[in-house]
């Protein structure tokens, strides 16, 4: 299994939820995640619309290649083939379920 960690600007939540529904993935949201990254700082906007959301999902190894291709295509669509900066990052880590 693989752990998918996605961090994105909370304003993208509707787009992310559509993608997750299409992928039929179960997930956990961590809302109001603040920090500083390549796309800007959210520390000064604690109660504003500039917050980030972190998402955790687990995907089976045999589904990873298809998921990677579909999410890459989705990301290219959202960024206009890379012409627009997008505050969305996706990481995949090995995952072992103990119980």
Tab-separated table of N, CA and C in Angstrom:
chain	number	residue	atom	x	y	z
A	1	UNK	N	0.837	-1.183	0.000
A	1	UNK	CA	0.000	0.000	0.000
A	1	UNK	C	0.875	1.237	0.000
A	2	UNK	N	0.279	2.332	-0.431
A	2	UNK	CA	0.975	3.606	-0.476
A	2	UNK	C	0.119	4.660	0.222
A	3	UNK	N	0.776	5.559	0.952
A	3	UNK	CA	0.086	6.669	1.609
A	3	UNK	C	0.203	7.886	0.710
A	4	UNK	N	-0.936	8.412	0.320
A	4	UNK	CA	-0.983	9.632	-0.477
A	4	UNK	C	-1.211	10.789	0.485
A	5	UNK	N	-0.327	11.767	0.435
A	5	UNK	CA	-0.475	12.980	1.228
A	5	UNK	C	-0.624	14.128	0.240
A	6	UNK	N	-1.719	14.834	0.347
A	6	UNK	CA	-1.984	15.946	-0.553
A	6	UNK	C	-2.154	17.209	0.288
A	7	UNK	N	-1.464	18.255	-0.092
A	7	UNK	CA	-1.617	19.543	0.564
A	7	UNK	C	-2.070	20.539	-0.488
A	8	UNK	N	-3.103	21.303	-0.149
A	8	UNK	CA	-3.640	22.244	-1.126
A	8	UNK	C	-4.316	23.410	-0.430
A	9	UNK	N	-4.406	24.519	-1.154
A	9	UNK	CA	-5.129	25.680	-0.668
A	9	UNK	C	-6.591	25.290	-0.498
A	10	UNK	N	-7.183	25.627	0.615
A	10	UNK	CA	-8.548	25.212	0.938
A	10	UNK	C	-9.569	25.639	-0.117
A	11	UNK	N	-9.272	26.677	-0.853
A	11	UNK	CA	-10.184	27.128	-1.912
A	11	UNK	C	-10.301	26.101	-3.038
A	12	UNK	N	-9.390	25.131	-3.108
A	12	UNK	CA	-9.435	24.081	-4.128
A	12	UNK	C	-10.207	22.846	-3.663
A	13	UNK	N	-10.819	22.922	-2.487
A	13	UNK	CA	-11.449	21.746	-1.899
A	13	UNK	C	-12.492	21.113	-2.819
A	14	UNK	N	-13.330	21.898	-3.478
A	14	UNK	CA	-14.356	21.337	-4.364
A	14	UNK	C	-13.729	20.522	-5.491
A	15	UNK	N	-12.662	21.040	-6.091
A	15	UNK	CA	-11.976	20.326	-7.168
A	15	UNK	C	-11.363	19.027	-6.661
A	16	UNK	N	-10.750	19.080	-5.484
A	16	UNK	CA	-10.122	17.894	-4.901
A	16	UNK	C	-11.187	16.843	-4.569
A	17	UNK	N	-12.309	17.268	-3.994
A	17	UNK	CA	-13.372	16.326	-3.653
A	17	UNK	C	-13.952	15.649	-4.893
A	18	UNK	N	-14.087	16.378	-5.991
A	18	UNK	CA	-14.550	15.770	-7.246
A	18	UNK	C	-13.588	14.676	-7.697
A	19	UNK	N	-12.289	14.961	-7.627
A	19	UNK	CA	-11.283	13.991	-8.041
A	19	UNK	C	-11.314	12.765	-7.147
A	20	UNK	N	-11.411	12.971	-5.828
A	20	UNK	CA	-11.443	11.846	-4.891
A	20	UNK	C	-12.681	10.985	-5.096
A	21	UNK	N	-13.799	11.620	-5.385
A	21	UNK	CA	-15.028	10.863	-5.648
A	21	UNK	C	-14.859	10.011	-6.900
A	22	UNK	N	-14.277	10.589	-7.947
A	22	UNK	CA	-14.040	9.842	-9.184
A	22	UNK	C	-13.081	8.673	-8.950
A	23	UNK	N	-12.112	8.850	-8.061
A	23	UNK	CA	-11.134	7.806	-7.745
A	23	UNK	C	-11.679	6.786	-6.743
A	24	UNK	N	-12.790	7.082	-6.117
A	24	UNK	CA	-13.389	6.219	-5.090
A	24	UNK	C	-12.425	5.940	-3.929
A	25	UNK	N	-11.719	6.986	-3.519
A	25	UNK	CA	-10.762	6.855	-2.426
A	25	UNK	C	-11.372	7.299	-1.106
A	26	UNK	N	-11.079	6.556	-0.050
A	26	UNK	CA	-11.387	7.018	1.298
A	26	UNK	C	-10.242	7.923	1.725
A	27	UNK	N	-10.546	8.898	2.549
A	27	UNK	CA	-9.521	9.876	2.893
A	27	UNK	C	-9.827	10.511	4.236
A	28	UNK	N	-8.840	11.210	4.766
A	28	UNK	CA	-8.972	11.997	5.981
A	28	UNK	C	-8.470	13.396	5.681
A	29	UNK	N	-9.273	14.405	6.029
A	29	UNK	CA	-8.892	15.812	5.872
A	29	UNK	C	-8.321	16.339	7.180
A	30	UNK	N	-7.296	17.158	7.093
A	30	UNK	CA	-6.808	17.949	8.215
A	30	UNK	C	-6.957	19.393	7.760
A	31	UNK	N	-7.972	20.055	8.283
A	31	UNK	CA	-8.269	21.413	7.831
A	31	UNK	C	-7.449	22.441	8.591
A	32	UNK	N	-7.390	23.625	8.016
A	32	UNK	CA	-6.724	24.786	8.605
A	32	UNK	C	-5.256	24.523	8.911
A	33	UNK	N	-4.573	23.908	7.967
A	33	UNK	CA	-3.132	23.681	8.091
A	33	UNK	C	-2.425	24.950	7.615
A	34	UNK	N	-1.593	25.514	8.450
A	34	UNK	CA	-0.904	26.758	8.119
A	34	UNK	C	0.575	26.492	7.913
A	35	UNK	N	1.191	27.309	7.077
A	35	UNK	CA	2.615	27.159	6.847
A	35	UNK	C	3.103	28.066	5.752
A	36	UNK	N	4.339	27.879	5.356
A	36	UNK	CA	4.937	28.680	4.297
A	36	UNK	C	5.568	27.729	3.301
A	37	UNK	N	5.269	27.947	2.037
A	37	UNK	CA	5.826	27.111	0.983
A	37	UNK	C	6.108	27.926	-0.252
A	38	UNK	N	6.303	27.239	-1.364
A	38	UNK	CA	6.626	27.900	-2.624
A	38	UNK	C	5.540	28.848	-3.092
A	39	UNK	N	4.281	28.532	-2.781
A	39	UNK	CA	3.175	29.331	-3.300
A	39	UNK	C	2.722	30.412	-2.329
A	40	UNK	N	3.479	30.658	-1.269
A	40	UNK	CA	3.148	31.762	-0.380
A	40	UNK	C	2.979	31.351	1.061
A	41	UNK	N	2.768	32.343	1.894
A	41	UNK	CA	2.666	32.152	3.329
A	41	UNK	C	1.224	32.356	3.764
A	42	UNK	N	0.712	31.448	4.594
A	42	UNK	CA	-0.650	31.551	5.113
A	42	UNK	C	-0.682	31.888	6.595
A	43	UNK	N	0.448	32.087	7.214
A	43	UNK	CA	0.477	32.308	8.658
A	43	UNK	C	-0.280	33.562	9.081
A	44	UNK	N	-0.307	34.596	8.241
A	44	UNK	CA	-0.968	35.850	8.595
A	44	UNK	C	-2.462	35.826	8.322
A	45	UNK	N	-2.965	34.760	7.752
A	45	UNK	CA	-4.363	34.720	7.337
A	45	UNK	C	-5.087	33.604	8.096
A	46	UNK	N	-4.856	33.504	9.372
A	46	UNK	CA	-5.375	32.381	10.160
A	46	UNK	C	-6.893	32.261	10.061
A	47	UNK	N	-7.601	33.365	10.067
A	47	UNK	CA	-9.060	33.293	10.031
A	47	UNK	C	-9.618	33.664	8.671
A	48	UNK	N	-8.780	33.843	7.695
A	48	UNK	CA	-9.227	34.217	6.361
A	48	UNK	C	-9.396	33.015	5.460
A	49	UNK	N	-9.450	33.267	4.166
A	49	UNK	CA	-9.665	32.204	3.199
A	49	UNK	C	-8.358	31.593	2.708
A	50	UNK	N	-7.237	31.982	3.275
A	50	UNK	CA	-5.954	31.526	2.787
A	50	UNK	C	-5.438	30.265	3.447
A	51	UNK	N	-6.276	29.504	4.113
A	51	UNK	CA	-5.794	28.317	4.799
A	51	UNK	C	-5.559	27.169	3.826
A	52	UNK	N	-4.795	26.212	4.286
A	52	UNK	CA	-4.512	25.004	3.515
A	52	UNK	C	-5.245	23.826	4.133
A	53	UNK	N	-5.402	22.790	3.346
A	53	UNK	CA	-5.954	21.532	3.819
A	53	UNK	C	-4.949	20.442	3.505
A	54	UNK	N	-4.764	19.521	4.439
A	54	UNK	CA	-3.910	18.362	4.214
A	54	UNK	C	-4.827	17.145	4.165
A	55	UNK	N	-4.527	16.245	3.276
A	55	UNK	CA	-5.366	15.079	3.068
A	55	UNK	C	-4.502	13.830	3.093
A	56	UNK	N	-5.004	12.786	3.735
A	56	UNK	CA	-4.331	11.491	3.763
A	56	UNK	C	-5.250	10.458	3.134
A	57	UNK	N	-4.712	9.636	2.250
A	57	UNK	CA	-5.470	8.532	1.650
A	57	UNK	C	-4.509	7.372	1.441
A	58	UNK	N	-5.044	6.166	1.427
A	58	UNK	CA	-4.231	4.974	1.175
A	58	UNK	C	-4.690	4.363	-0.131
A	59	UNK	N	-3.720	3.959	-0.947
A	59	UNK	CA	-4.039	3.364	-2.242
A	59	UNK	C	-3.260	2.059	-2.387
A	60	UNK	N	-3.899	1.074	-2.977
A	60	UNK	CA	-3.250	-0.227	-3.177
A	60	UNK	C	-2.143	-0.102	-4.215
A	61	UNK	N	-1.092	-0.891	-4.038
A	61	UNK	CA	0.049	-0.844	-4.953
A	61	UNK	C	-0.366	-1.034	-6.409
A	62	UNK	N	-1.279	-1.979	-6.661
A	62	UNK	CA	-1.671	-2.271	-8.036
A	62	UNK	C	-2.506	-1.156	-8.663
A	63	UNK	N	-2.999	-0.220	-7.856
A	63	UNK	CA	-3.789	0.901	-8.376
A	63	UNK	C	-2.970	2.176	-8.521
A	64	UNK	N	-1.715	2.143	-8.067
A	64	UNK	CA	-0.896	3.346	-8.006
A	64	UNK	C	-0.578	3.930	-9.378
A	65	UNK	N	-0.208	3.107	-10.348
A	65	UNK	CA	0.156	3.624	-11.672
A	65	UNK	C	-1.002	4.363	-12.331
A	66	UNK	N	-2.190	3.767	-12.303
A	66	UNK	CA	-3.358	4.425	-12.884
A	66	UNK	C	-3.705	5.704	-12.149
A	67	UNK	N	-3.612	5.668	-10.811
A	67	UNK	CA	-3.887	6.848	-10.000
A	67	UNK	C	-2.902	7.960	-10.345
A	68	UNK	N	-1.639	7.601	-10.479
A	68	UNK	CA	-0.608	8.605	-10.802
A	68	UNK	C	-0.900	9.266	-12.136
A	69	UNK	N	-1.223	8.490	-13.129
A	69	UNK	CA	-1.502	9.046	-14.449
A	69	UNK	C	-2.733	9.953	-14.426
A	70	UNK	N	-3.802	9.509	-13.766
A	70	UNK	CA	-5.031	10.313	-13.714
A	70	UNK	C	-4.828	11.599	-12.927
A	71	UNK	N	-4.099	11.534	-11.791
A	71	UNK	CA	-3.883	12.759	-11.020
A	71	UNK	C	-2.927	13.698	-11.740
A	72	UNK	N	-1.982	13.163	-12.484
A	72	UNK	CA	-1.089	14.016	-13.269
A	72	UNK	C	-1.882	14.750	-14.353
A	73	UNK	N	-2.772	14.054	-15.033
A	73	UNK	CA	-3.626	14.693	-16.042
A	73	UNK	C	-4.533	15.738	-15.412
A	74	UNK	N	-5.081	15.442	-14.233
A	74	UNK	CA	-5.935	16.375	-13.499
A	74	UNK	C	-5.159	17.637	-13.128
A	75	UNK	N	-3.935	17.464	-12.647
A	75	UNK	CA	-3.086	18.597	-12.271
A	75	UNK	C	-2.758	19.456	-13.491
A	76	UNK	N	-2.452	18.823	-14.626
A	76	UNK	CA	-2.162	19.587	-15.854
A	76	UNK	C	-3.378	20.384	-16.301
A	77	UNK	N	-4.560	19.802	-16.156
A	77	UNK	CA	-5.792	20.506	-16.518
A	77	UNK	C	-5.987	21.735	-15.625
A	78	UNK	N	-5.789	21.569	-14.309
A	78	UNK	CA	-5.974	22.673	-13.373
A	78	UNK	C	-4.952	23.791	-13.575
A	79	UNK	N	-3.754	23.434	-14.022
A	79	UNK	CA	-2.707	24.453	-14.195
A	79	UNK	C	-2.636	24.994	-15.614
A	80	UNK	N	-3.548	24.574	-16.476
A	80	UNK	CA	-3.482	25.031	-17.867
A	80	UNK	C	-2.199	24.583	-18.523
A	81	UNK	N	-1.884	23.276	-18.369
A	81	UNK	CA	-0.646	22.684	-18.912
A	81	UNK	C	0.604	23.358	-18.345
A	82	UNK	N	0.532	23.771	-17.084
A	82	UNK	CA	1.701	24.330	-16.410
A	82	UNK	C	1.852	25.827	-16.540
A	83	UNK	N	0.874	26.507	-17.105
A	83	UNK	CA	0.988	27.956	-17.280
A	83	UNK	C	0.537	28.737	-16.048
A	84	UNK	N	-0.148	28.084	-15.109
A	84	UNK	CA	-0.648	28.736	-13.902
A	84	UNK	C	-0.082	28.012	-12.686
A	85	UNK	N	0.434	28.759	-11.724
A	85	UNK	CA	0.928	28.167	-10.485
A	85	UNK	C	-0.258	27.674	-9.671
A	86	UNK	N	-0.131	26.507	-9.093
A	86	UNK	CA	-1.235	25.918	-8.343
A	86	UNK	C	-0.761	25.517	-6.955
A	87	UNK	N	-1.408	26.023	-5.887
A	87	UNK	CA	-1.008	25.654	-4.527
A	87	UNK	C	-1.549	24.278	-4.150
A	88	UNK	N	-1.026	23.253	-4.818
A	88	UNK	CA	-1.443	21.875	-4.593
A	88	UNK	C	-0.219	20.983	-4.763
A	89	UNK	N	0.052	20.170	-3.750
A	89	UNK	CA	1.205	19.273	-3.785
A	89	UNK	C	0.756	17.880	-3.378
A	90	UNK	N	1.302	16.872	-4.035
A	90	UNK	CA	0.929	15.488	-3.774
A	90	UNK	C	2.190	14.674	-3.541
A	91	UNK	N	2.198	13.912	-2.451
A	91	UNK	CA	3.337	13.071	-2.088
A	91	UNK	C	2.844	11.647	-1.880
A	92	UNK	N	3.668	10.673	-2.196
A	92	UNK	CA	3.321	9.267	-1.999
A	92	UNK	C	4.449	8.610	-1.211
A	93	UNK	N	4.071	7.937	-0.120
A	93	UNK	CA	5.034	7.259	0.736
A	93	UNK	C	4.634	5.801	0.924
A	94	UNK	N	5.597	4.894	1.107
A	94	UNK	CA	5.256	3.510	1.408
A	94	UNK	C	4.422	3.433	2.689
A	95	UNK	N	3.501	2.522	2.762
A	95	UNK	CA	2.601	2.447	3.907
A	95	UNK	C	2.364	0.975	4.289
A	96	UNK	N	2.517	0.684	5.565
A	96	UNK	CA	2.236	-0.640	6.103
A	96	UNK	C	1.137	-0.496	7.150
A	97	UNK	N	0.064	-1.234	6.991
A	97	UNK	CA	-1.039	-1.189	7.962
A	97	UNK	C	-0.802	-2.259	9.026
A	98	UNK	N	-0.708	-1.836	10.274
A	98	UNK	CA	-0.461	-2.774	11.374
A	98	UNK	C	-1.731	-3.447	11.842
A	99	UNK	N	-2.820	-2.740	11.923
A	99	UNK	CA	-4.088	-3.325	12.357
A	99	UNK	C	-5.218	-2.506	11.827
